[in-house]
Coordinates of C-alpha atoms and ligand atoms in Angstrom, one line a residue:
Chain A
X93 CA 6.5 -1.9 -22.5
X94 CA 7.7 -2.7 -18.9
X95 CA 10.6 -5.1 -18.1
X96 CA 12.5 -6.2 -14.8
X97 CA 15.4 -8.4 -15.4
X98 CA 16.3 -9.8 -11.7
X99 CA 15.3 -6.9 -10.4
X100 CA 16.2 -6.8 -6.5
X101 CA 15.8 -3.9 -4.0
X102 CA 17.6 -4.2 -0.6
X103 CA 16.7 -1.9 2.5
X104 CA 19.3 -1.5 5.4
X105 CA 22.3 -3.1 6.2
X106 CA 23.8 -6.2 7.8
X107 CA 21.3 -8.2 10.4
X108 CA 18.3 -5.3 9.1
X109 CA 18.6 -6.1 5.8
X110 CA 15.1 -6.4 3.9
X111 CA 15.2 -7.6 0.8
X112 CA 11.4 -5.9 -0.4
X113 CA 12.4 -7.5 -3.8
X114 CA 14.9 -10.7 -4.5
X115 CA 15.2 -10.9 -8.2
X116 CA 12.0 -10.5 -9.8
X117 CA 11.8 -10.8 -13.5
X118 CA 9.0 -10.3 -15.6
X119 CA 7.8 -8.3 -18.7
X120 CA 4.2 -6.6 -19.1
X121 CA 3.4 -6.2 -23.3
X122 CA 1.8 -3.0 -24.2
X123 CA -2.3 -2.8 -24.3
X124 CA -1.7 -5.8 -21.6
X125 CA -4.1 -5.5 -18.3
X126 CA -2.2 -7.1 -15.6
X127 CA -3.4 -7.8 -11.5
X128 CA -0.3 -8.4 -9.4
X129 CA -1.7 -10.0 -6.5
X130 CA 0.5 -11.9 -3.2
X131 CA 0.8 -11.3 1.0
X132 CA 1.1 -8.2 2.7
X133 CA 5.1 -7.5 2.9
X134 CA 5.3 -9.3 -0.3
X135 CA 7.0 -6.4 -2.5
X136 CA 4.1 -4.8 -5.0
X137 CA 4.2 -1.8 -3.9
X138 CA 8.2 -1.6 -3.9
X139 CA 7.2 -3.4 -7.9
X140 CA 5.0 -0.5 -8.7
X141 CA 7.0 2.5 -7.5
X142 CA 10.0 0.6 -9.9
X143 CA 7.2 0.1 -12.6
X144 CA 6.2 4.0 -11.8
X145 CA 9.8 5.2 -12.3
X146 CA 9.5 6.3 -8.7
X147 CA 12.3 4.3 -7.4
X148 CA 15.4 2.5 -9.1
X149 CA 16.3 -1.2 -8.5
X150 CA 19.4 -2.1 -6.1
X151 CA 21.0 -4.5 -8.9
X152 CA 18.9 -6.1 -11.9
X153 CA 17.4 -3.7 -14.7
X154 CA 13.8 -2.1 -14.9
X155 CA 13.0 -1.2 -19.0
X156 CA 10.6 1.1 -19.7
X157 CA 9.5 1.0 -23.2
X158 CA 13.0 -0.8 -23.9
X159 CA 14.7 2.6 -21.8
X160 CA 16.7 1.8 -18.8
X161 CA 14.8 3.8 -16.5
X162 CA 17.9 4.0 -13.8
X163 CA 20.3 5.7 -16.3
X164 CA 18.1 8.6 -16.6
X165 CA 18.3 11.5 -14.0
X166 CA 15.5 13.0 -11.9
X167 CA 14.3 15.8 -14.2
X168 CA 14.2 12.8 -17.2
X169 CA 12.2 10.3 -14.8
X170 CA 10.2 13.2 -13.7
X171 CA 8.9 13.7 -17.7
X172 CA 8.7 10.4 -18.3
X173 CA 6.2 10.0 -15.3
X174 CA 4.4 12.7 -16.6
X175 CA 4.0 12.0 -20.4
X176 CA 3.4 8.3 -19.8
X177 CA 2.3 7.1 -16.5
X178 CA -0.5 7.5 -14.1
X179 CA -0.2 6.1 -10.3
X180 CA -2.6 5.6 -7.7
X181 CA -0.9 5.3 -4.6
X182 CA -1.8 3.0 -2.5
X183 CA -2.1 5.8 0.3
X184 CA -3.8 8.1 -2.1
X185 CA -0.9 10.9 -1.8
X186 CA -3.7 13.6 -2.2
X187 CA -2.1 17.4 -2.2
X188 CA -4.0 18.4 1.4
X189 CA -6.4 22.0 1.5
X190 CA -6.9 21.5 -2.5
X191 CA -9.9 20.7 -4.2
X192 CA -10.7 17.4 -6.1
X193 CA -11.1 19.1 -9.2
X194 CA -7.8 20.8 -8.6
X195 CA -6.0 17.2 -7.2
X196 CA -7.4 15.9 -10.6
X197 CA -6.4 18.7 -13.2
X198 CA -2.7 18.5 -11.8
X199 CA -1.6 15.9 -14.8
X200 CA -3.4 18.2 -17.4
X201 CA -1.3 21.7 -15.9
X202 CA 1.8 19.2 -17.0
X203 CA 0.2 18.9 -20.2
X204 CA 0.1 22.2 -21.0
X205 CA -3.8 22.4 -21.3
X206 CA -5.6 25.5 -21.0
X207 CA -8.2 26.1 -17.8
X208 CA -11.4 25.5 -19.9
X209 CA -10.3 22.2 -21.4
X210 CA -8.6 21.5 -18.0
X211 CA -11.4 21.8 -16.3
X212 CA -13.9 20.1 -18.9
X213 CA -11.4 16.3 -19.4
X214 CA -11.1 16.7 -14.9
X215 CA -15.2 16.5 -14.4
X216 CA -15.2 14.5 -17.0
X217 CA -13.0 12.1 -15.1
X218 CA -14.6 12.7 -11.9
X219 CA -17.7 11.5 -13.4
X220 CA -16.3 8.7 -14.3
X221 CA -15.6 7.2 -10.7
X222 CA -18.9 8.8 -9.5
X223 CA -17.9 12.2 -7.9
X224 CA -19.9 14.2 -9.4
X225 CA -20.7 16.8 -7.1
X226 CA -18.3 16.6 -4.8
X227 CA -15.4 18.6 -6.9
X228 CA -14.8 21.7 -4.5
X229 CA -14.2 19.4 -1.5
X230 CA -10.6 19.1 -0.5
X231 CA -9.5 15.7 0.9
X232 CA -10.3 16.4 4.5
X233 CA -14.0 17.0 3.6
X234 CA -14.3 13.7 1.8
X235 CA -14.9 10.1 2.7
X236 CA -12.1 7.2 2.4
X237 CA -13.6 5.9 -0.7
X238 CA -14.2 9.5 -2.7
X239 CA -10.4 10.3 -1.6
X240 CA -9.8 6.9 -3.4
X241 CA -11.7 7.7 -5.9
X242 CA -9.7 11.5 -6.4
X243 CA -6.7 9.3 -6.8
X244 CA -8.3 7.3 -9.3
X245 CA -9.6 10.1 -11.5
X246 CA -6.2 11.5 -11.2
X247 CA -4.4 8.7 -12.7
X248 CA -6.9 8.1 -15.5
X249 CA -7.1 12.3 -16.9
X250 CA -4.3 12.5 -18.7
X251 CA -5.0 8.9 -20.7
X252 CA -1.4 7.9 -20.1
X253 CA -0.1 4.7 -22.0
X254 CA 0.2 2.9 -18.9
X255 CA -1.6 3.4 -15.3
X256 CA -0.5 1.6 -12.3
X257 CA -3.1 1.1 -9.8
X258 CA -1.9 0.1 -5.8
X259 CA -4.6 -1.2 -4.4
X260 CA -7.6 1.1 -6.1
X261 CA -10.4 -0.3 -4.8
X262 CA -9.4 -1.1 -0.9
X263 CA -11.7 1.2 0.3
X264 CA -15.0 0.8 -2.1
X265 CA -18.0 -1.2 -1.6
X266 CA -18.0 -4.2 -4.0
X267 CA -20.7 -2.4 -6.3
X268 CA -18.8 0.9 -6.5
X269 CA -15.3 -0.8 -6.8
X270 CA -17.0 -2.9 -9.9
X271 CA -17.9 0.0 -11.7
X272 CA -14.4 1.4 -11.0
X273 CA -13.0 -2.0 -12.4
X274 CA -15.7 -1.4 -16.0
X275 CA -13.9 2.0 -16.1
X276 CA -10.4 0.3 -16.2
X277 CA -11.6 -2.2 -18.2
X278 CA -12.7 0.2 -20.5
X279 CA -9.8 2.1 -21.2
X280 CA -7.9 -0.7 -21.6
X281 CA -9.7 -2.3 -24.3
X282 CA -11.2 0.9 -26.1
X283 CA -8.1 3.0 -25.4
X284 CA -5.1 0.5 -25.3
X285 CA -4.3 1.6 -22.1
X286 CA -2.3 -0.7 -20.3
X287 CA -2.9 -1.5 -16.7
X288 CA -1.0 -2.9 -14.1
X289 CA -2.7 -3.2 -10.8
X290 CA -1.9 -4.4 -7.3
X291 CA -5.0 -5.6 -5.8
X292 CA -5.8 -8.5 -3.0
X293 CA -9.2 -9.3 -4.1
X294 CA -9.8 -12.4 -6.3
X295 CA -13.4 -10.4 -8.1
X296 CA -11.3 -7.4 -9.0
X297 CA -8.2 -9.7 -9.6
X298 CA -10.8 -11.4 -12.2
X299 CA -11.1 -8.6 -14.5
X300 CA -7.4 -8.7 -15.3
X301 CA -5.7 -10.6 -18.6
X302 CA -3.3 -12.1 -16.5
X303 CA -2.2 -12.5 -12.7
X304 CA 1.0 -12.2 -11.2
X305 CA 1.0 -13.7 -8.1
X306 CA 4.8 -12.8 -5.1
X307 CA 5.8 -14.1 -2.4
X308 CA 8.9 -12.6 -0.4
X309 CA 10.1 -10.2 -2.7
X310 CA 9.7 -12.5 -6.3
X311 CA 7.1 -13.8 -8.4
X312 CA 6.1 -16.8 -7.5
X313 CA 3.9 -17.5 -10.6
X314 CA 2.0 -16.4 -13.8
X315 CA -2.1 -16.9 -15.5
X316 CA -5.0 -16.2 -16.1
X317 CA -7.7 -15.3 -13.5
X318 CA -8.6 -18.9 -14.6
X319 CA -5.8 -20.8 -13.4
X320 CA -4.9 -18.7 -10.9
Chain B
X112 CA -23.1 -0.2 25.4
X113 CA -23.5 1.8 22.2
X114 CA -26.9 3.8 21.6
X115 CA -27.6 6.5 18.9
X116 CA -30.8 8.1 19.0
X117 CA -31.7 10.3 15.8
X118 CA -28.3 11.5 15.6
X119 CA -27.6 13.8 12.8
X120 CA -24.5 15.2 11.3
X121 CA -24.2 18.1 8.9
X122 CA -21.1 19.4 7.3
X123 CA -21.4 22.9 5.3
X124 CA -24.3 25.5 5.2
X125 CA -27.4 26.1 2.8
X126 CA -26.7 25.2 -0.9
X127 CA -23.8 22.9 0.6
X128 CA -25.0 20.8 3.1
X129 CA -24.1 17.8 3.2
X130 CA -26.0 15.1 5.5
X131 CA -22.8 12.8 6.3
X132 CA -25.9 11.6 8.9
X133 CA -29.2 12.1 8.9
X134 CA -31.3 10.7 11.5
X135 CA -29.5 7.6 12.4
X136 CA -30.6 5.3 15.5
X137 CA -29.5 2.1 16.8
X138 CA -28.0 0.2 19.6
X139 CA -25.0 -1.9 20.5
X140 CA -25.1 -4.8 23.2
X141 CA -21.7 -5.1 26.1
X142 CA -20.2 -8.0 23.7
X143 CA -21.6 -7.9 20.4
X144 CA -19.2 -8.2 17.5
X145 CA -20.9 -5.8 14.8
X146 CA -20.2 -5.1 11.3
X147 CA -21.4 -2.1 9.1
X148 CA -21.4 -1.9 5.6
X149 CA -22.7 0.6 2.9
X150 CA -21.7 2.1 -0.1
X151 CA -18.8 4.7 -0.4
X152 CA -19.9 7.8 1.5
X153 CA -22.8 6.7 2.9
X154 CA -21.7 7.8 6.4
X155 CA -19.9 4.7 8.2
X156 CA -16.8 6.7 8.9
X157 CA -18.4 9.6 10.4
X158 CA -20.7 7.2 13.0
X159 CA -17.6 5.7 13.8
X160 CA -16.0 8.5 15.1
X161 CA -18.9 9.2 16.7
X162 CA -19.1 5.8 18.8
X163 CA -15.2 6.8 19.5
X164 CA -16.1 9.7 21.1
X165 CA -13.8 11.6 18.8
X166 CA -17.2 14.0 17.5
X167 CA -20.3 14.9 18.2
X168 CA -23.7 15.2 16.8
X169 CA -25.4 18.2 15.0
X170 CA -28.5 16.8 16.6
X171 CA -30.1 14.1 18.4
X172 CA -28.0 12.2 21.6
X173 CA -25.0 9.2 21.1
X174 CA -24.9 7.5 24.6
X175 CA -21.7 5.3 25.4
X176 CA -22.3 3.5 28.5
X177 CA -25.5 5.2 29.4
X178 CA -23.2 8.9 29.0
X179 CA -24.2 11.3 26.8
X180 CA -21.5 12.2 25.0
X181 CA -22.3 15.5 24.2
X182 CA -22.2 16.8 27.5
X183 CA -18.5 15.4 28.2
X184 CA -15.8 18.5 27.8
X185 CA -12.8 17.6 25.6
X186 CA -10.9 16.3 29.1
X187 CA -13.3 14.1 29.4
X188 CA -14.2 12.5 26.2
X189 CA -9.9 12.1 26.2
X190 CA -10.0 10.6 29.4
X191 CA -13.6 8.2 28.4
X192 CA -11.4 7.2 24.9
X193 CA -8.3 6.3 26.5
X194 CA -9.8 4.0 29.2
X195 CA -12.4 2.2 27.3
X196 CA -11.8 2.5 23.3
X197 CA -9.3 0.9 20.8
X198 CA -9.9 2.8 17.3
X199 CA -8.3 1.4 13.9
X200 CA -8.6 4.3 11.3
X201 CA -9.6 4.2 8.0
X202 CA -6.0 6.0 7.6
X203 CA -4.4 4.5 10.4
X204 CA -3.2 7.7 11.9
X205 CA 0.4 5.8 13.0
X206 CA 3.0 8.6 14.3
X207 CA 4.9 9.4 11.5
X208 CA 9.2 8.7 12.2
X209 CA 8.0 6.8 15.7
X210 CA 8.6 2.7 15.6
X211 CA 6.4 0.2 15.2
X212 CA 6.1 -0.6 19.0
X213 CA 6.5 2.9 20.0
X214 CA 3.2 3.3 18.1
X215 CA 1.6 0.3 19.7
X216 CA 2.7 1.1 23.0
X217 CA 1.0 4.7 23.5
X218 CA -2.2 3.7 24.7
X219 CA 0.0 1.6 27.9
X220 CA 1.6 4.5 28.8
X221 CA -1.8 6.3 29.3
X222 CA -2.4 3.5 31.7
X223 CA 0.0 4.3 33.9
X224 CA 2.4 0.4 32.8
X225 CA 5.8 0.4 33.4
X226 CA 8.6 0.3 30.2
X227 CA 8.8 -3.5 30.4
X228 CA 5.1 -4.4 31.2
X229 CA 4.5 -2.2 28.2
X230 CA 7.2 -3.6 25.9
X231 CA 5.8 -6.9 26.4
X232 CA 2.1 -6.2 25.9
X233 CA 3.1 -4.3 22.8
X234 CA 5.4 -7.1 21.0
X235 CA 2.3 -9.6 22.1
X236 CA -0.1 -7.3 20.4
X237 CA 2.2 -7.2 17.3
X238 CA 2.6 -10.7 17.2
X239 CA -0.2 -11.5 16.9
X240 CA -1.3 -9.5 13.8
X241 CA 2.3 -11.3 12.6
X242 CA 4.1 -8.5 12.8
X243 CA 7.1 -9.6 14.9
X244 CA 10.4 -8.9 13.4
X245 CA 9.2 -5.4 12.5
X246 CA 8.7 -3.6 15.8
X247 CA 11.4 -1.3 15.1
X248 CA 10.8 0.2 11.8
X249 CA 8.5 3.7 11.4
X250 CA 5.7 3.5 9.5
X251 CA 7.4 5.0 5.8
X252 CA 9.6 1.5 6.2
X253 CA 6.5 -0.4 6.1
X254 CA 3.8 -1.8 4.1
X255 CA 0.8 -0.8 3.7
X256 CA -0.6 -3.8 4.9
X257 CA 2.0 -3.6 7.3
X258 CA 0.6 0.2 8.5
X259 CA -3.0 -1.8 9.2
X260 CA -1.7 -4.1 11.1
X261 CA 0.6 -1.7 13.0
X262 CA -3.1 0.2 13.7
X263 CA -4.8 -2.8 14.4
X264 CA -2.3 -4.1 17.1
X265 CA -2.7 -0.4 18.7
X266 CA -6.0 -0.6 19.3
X267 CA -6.4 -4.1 20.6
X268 CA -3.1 -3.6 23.4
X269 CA -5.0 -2.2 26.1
X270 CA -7.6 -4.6 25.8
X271 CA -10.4 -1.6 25.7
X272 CA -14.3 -2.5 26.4
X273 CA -14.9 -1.8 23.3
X274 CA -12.8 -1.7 19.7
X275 CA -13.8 0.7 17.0
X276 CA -12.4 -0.6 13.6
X277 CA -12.9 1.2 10.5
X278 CA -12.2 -0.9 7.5
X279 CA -9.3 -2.4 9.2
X280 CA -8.4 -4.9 6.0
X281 CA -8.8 -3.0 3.3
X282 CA -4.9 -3.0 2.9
X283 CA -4.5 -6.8 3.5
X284 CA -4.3 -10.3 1.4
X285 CA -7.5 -13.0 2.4
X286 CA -5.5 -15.3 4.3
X287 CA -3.8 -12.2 6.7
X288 CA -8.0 -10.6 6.4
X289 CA -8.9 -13.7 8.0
X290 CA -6.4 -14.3 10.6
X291 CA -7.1 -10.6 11.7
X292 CA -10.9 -11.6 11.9
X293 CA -10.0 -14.8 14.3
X294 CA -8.2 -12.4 16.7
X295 CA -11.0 -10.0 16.7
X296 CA -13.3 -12.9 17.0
X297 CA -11.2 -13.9 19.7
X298 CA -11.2 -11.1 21.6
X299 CA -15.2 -10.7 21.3
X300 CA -15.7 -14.6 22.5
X301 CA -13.1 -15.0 25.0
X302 CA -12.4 -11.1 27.0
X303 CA -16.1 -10.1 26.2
X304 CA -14.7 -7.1 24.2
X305 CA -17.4 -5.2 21.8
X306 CA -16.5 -5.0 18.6
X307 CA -17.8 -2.5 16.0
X308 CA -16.0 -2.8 12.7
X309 CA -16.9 -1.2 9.4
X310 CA -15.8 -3.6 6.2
X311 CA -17.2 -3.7 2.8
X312 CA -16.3 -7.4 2.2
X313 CA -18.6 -9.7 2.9
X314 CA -16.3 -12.2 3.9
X315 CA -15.1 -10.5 7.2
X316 CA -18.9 -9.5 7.9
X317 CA -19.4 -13.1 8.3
X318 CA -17.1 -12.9 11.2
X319 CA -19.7 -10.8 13.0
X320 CA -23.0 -11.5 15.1
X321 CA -25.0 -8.6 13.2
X322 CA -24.9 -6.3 10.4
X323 CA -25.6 -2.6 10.3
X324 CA -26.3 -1.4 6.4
X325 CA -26.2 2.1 5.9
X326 CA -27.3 4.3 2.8
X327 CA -27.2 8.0 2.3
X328 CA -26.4 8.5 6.2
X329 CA -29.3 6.4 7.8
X330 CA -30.0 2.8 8.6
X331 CA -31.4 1.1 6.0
X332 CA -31.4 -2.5 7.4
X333 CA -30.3 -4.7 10.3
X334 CA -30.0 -8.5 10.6
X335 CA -27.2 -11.5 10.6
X336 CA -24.8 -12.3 8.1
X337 CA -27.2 -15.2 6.9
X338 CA -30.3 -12.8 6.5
X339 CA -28.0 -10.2 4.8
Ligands
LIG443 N1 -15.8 18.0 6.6 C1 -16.8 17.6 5.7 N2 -17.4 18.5 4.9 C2 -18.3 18.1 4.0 N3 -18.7 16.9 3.8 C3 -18.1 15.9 4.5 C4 -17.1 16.2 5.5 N4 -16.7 15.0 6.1 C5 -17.4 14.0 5.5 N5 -18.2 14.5 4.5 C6 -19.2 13.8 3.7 O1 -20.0 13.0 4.5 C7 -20.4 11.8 3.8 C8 -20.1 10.6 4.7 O2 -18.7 10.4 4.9 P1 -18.1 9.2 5.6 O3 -16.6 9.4 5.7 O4 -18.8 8.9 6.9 O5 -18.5 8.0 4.6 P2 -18.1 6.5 4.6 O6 -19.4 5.7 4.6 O7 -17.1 6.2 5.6 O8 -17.4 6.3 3.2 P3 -16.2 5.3 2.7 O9 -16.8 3.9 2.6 O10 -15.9 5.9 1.3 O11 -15.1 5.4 3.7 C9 -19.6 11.8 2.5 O12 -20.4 12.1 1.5 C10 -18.5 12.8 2.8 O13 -18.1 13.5 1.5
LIG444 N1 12.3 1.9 3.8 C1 12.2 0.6 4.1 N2 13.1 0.1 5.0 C2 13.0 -1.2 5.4 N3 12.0 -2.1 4.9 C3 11.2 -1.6 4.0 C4 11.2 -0.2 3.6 N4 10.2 0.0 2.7 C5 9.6 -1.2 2.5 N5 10.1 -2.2 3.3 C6 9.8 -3.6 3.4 O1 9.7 -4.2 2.1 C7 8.8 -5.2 2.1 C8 7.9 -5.0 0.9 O2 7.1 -3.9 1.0 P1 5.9 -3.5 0.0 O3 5.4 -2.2 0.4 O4 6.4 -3.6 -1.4 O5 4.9 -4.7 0.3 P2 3.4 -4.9 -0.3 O6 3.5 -6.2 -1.0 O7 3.0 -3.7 -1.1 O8 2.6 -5.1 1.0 P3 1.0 -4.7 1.3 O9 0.2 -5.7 0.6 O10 1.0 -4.8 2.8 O11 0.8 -3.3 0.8 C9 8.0 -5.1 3.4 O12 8.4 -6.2 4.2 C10 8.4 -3.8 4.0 O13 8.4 -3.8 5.4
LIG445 MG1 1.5 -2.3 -0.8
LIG446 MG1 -15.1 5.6 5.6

């Protein structure tokens, strides 16, 4: 469902030059639950936004259920994102002075659901990564771990066919961020969902099929949690 | 250094309340290194910006060297933060479209340094949570991990009495977590600099002399790493 075929992404010019991503290759099957783990600096986010159809590569291919995603324009990548993906940033990216519950129903107003069922699949959601209770609250009134855990509900309402996860659990204590992992877990094998996540802890890492491990900008190798 | 006596903190009214605190009490020796854990919400972001001076109790008195806090005018408390406290936010709070070492070297210039005195505190400060080579990109040109460590540097330049650090490697890979906990450690052993640092992995609290375990915003236990 996702492919990168030497995939690079280049930032300024001459002497600046970053190369966030130096021809990274790799393909993700459907139903798959994958932890990309590596350094800080070493290109997963600048993999995920690709992987999110937020960005486009600067030469190599990104596939997205065998579509190039770079030949499609805006308004295409914008309903792609919606019908299929769900993102948690690795900053959250929160819409300021609006509720949880309203953060969380966002992907559902895309789905053309009405303000009952809306409202009924975003608690429901909300539940799931323990908020209950704490729906009216915009982001300013909430901790650093119930913002992640807006985000998190956010991604998962819509049950997308794939949800890429930037470090989800960076700001949970290790019981909440294991219940958080069950959650994933569970869509993954009840729902087929697949998951890709970025994370940079080996017990959350663990709950993953398979690990992808980069280093400046490419992947540096592939297993299990096992050999990894 | 550091002394809470019953403080309380309540958000909201009647139905609403929330008790981000409620009745905490402790105290922090000149040159203790300090961790506090808890779960998600439990109030370890809101005593920490308490001990920064950056809010004040409902009820009940936070002393910072023997000062009650309280009774300081905004002036004041500005004047008390910038002179004695380095603070890592849970969001980093970097200037948005300011560089890397422009970032870092704000708290200098509230010291009065000169522009080369400065520059070379701040590229020291920024080397050593490995950061050189990106002093002069803003924060949207870095990583996430990269943001941290920009926050992290910020707070340690001045070398403040004491440095507030609110889950300051949530964003960051175990071998960059721990070379962030040497500095701190460091800095606590060698310039005598208090260190009170919020983390939910138990690695880094390992670092510390003492944990602080908080539940539903009050103390629940104290002790070393060993004990806990
Ligand atoms: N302005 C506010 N209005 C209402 N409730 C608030 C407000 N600010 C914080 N809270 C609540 O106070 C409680 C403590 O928040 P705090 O940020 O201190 O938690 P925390 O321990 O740092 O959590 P985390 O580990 O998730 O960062 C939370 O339940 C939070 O929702
Ligand atoms: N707009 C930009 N201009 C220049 N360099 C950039 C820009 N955006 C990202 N980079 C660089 O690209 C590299 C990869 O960034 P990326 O955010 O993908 O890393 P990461 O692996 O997610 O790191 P972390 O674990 O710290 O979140 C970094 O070195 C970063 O500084
Ligand atoms: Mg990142
Ligand atoms: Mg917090």
């Amino acid at each position: 469902v996702i492919e990168f075929r030497d995939v690079t992404k280049v930032y300024g010019q001459g002497e600046a030059e970053v190369h966030a991503l130096d021809g990274v290759s790799l393909s993700i099957t459907t139903g798959e639950f994958v932890a990309i783990m590596g350094p800080s600096g070493s290109g997963k986010s600048t993999a995920m936004n690709m992987v999110g159809c937020l960005d486009s590569p600067t030469s190599g291919d990104y596939l997205f259920n065998g579509v190039h995603v770079a030949a499609l324009d805006q308004d295409q990548r914008a309903l792609l994102r919606r019908n299929y993906l769900g993102f948690v940033f690795q900053g959250f990216n929160l819409l300021p002075r609006t509720s949880a519950l309203d953060n969380v129903e966002l992907p559902l107003i895309y789905k053309g659901l009405v303000g009952a069922e809306r409202r009924a699949q975003a608690l429901d959601a909300l539940g799931k990564v323990g908020l209950k209770g704490r729906e009216h609250h915009d982001p300013s009134e909430l901790s650093g771990g119930q913002q992640q855990r807006v985000a998190i509900a956010r991604a998962l309402v819509g049950t997308p066919q794939v949800i890429v996860a930037d470090e989800p659990t960076g700001n949970l204590d290790t019981k909440m961020s294991k219940e958080i992992m069950e959650v994933l877990r569970d869509l993954n094998k009840d729902d087929g969902i697949t998951i890709v996540m970025v994370t940079h802890e080996e017990d959350m890492a663990g709950f993953a099929d398979r690990i992808i491990w980069m280093v400046d900008g490419r992947v540096e190798r592939t297993g299990t949690p096992a050999e990894i």
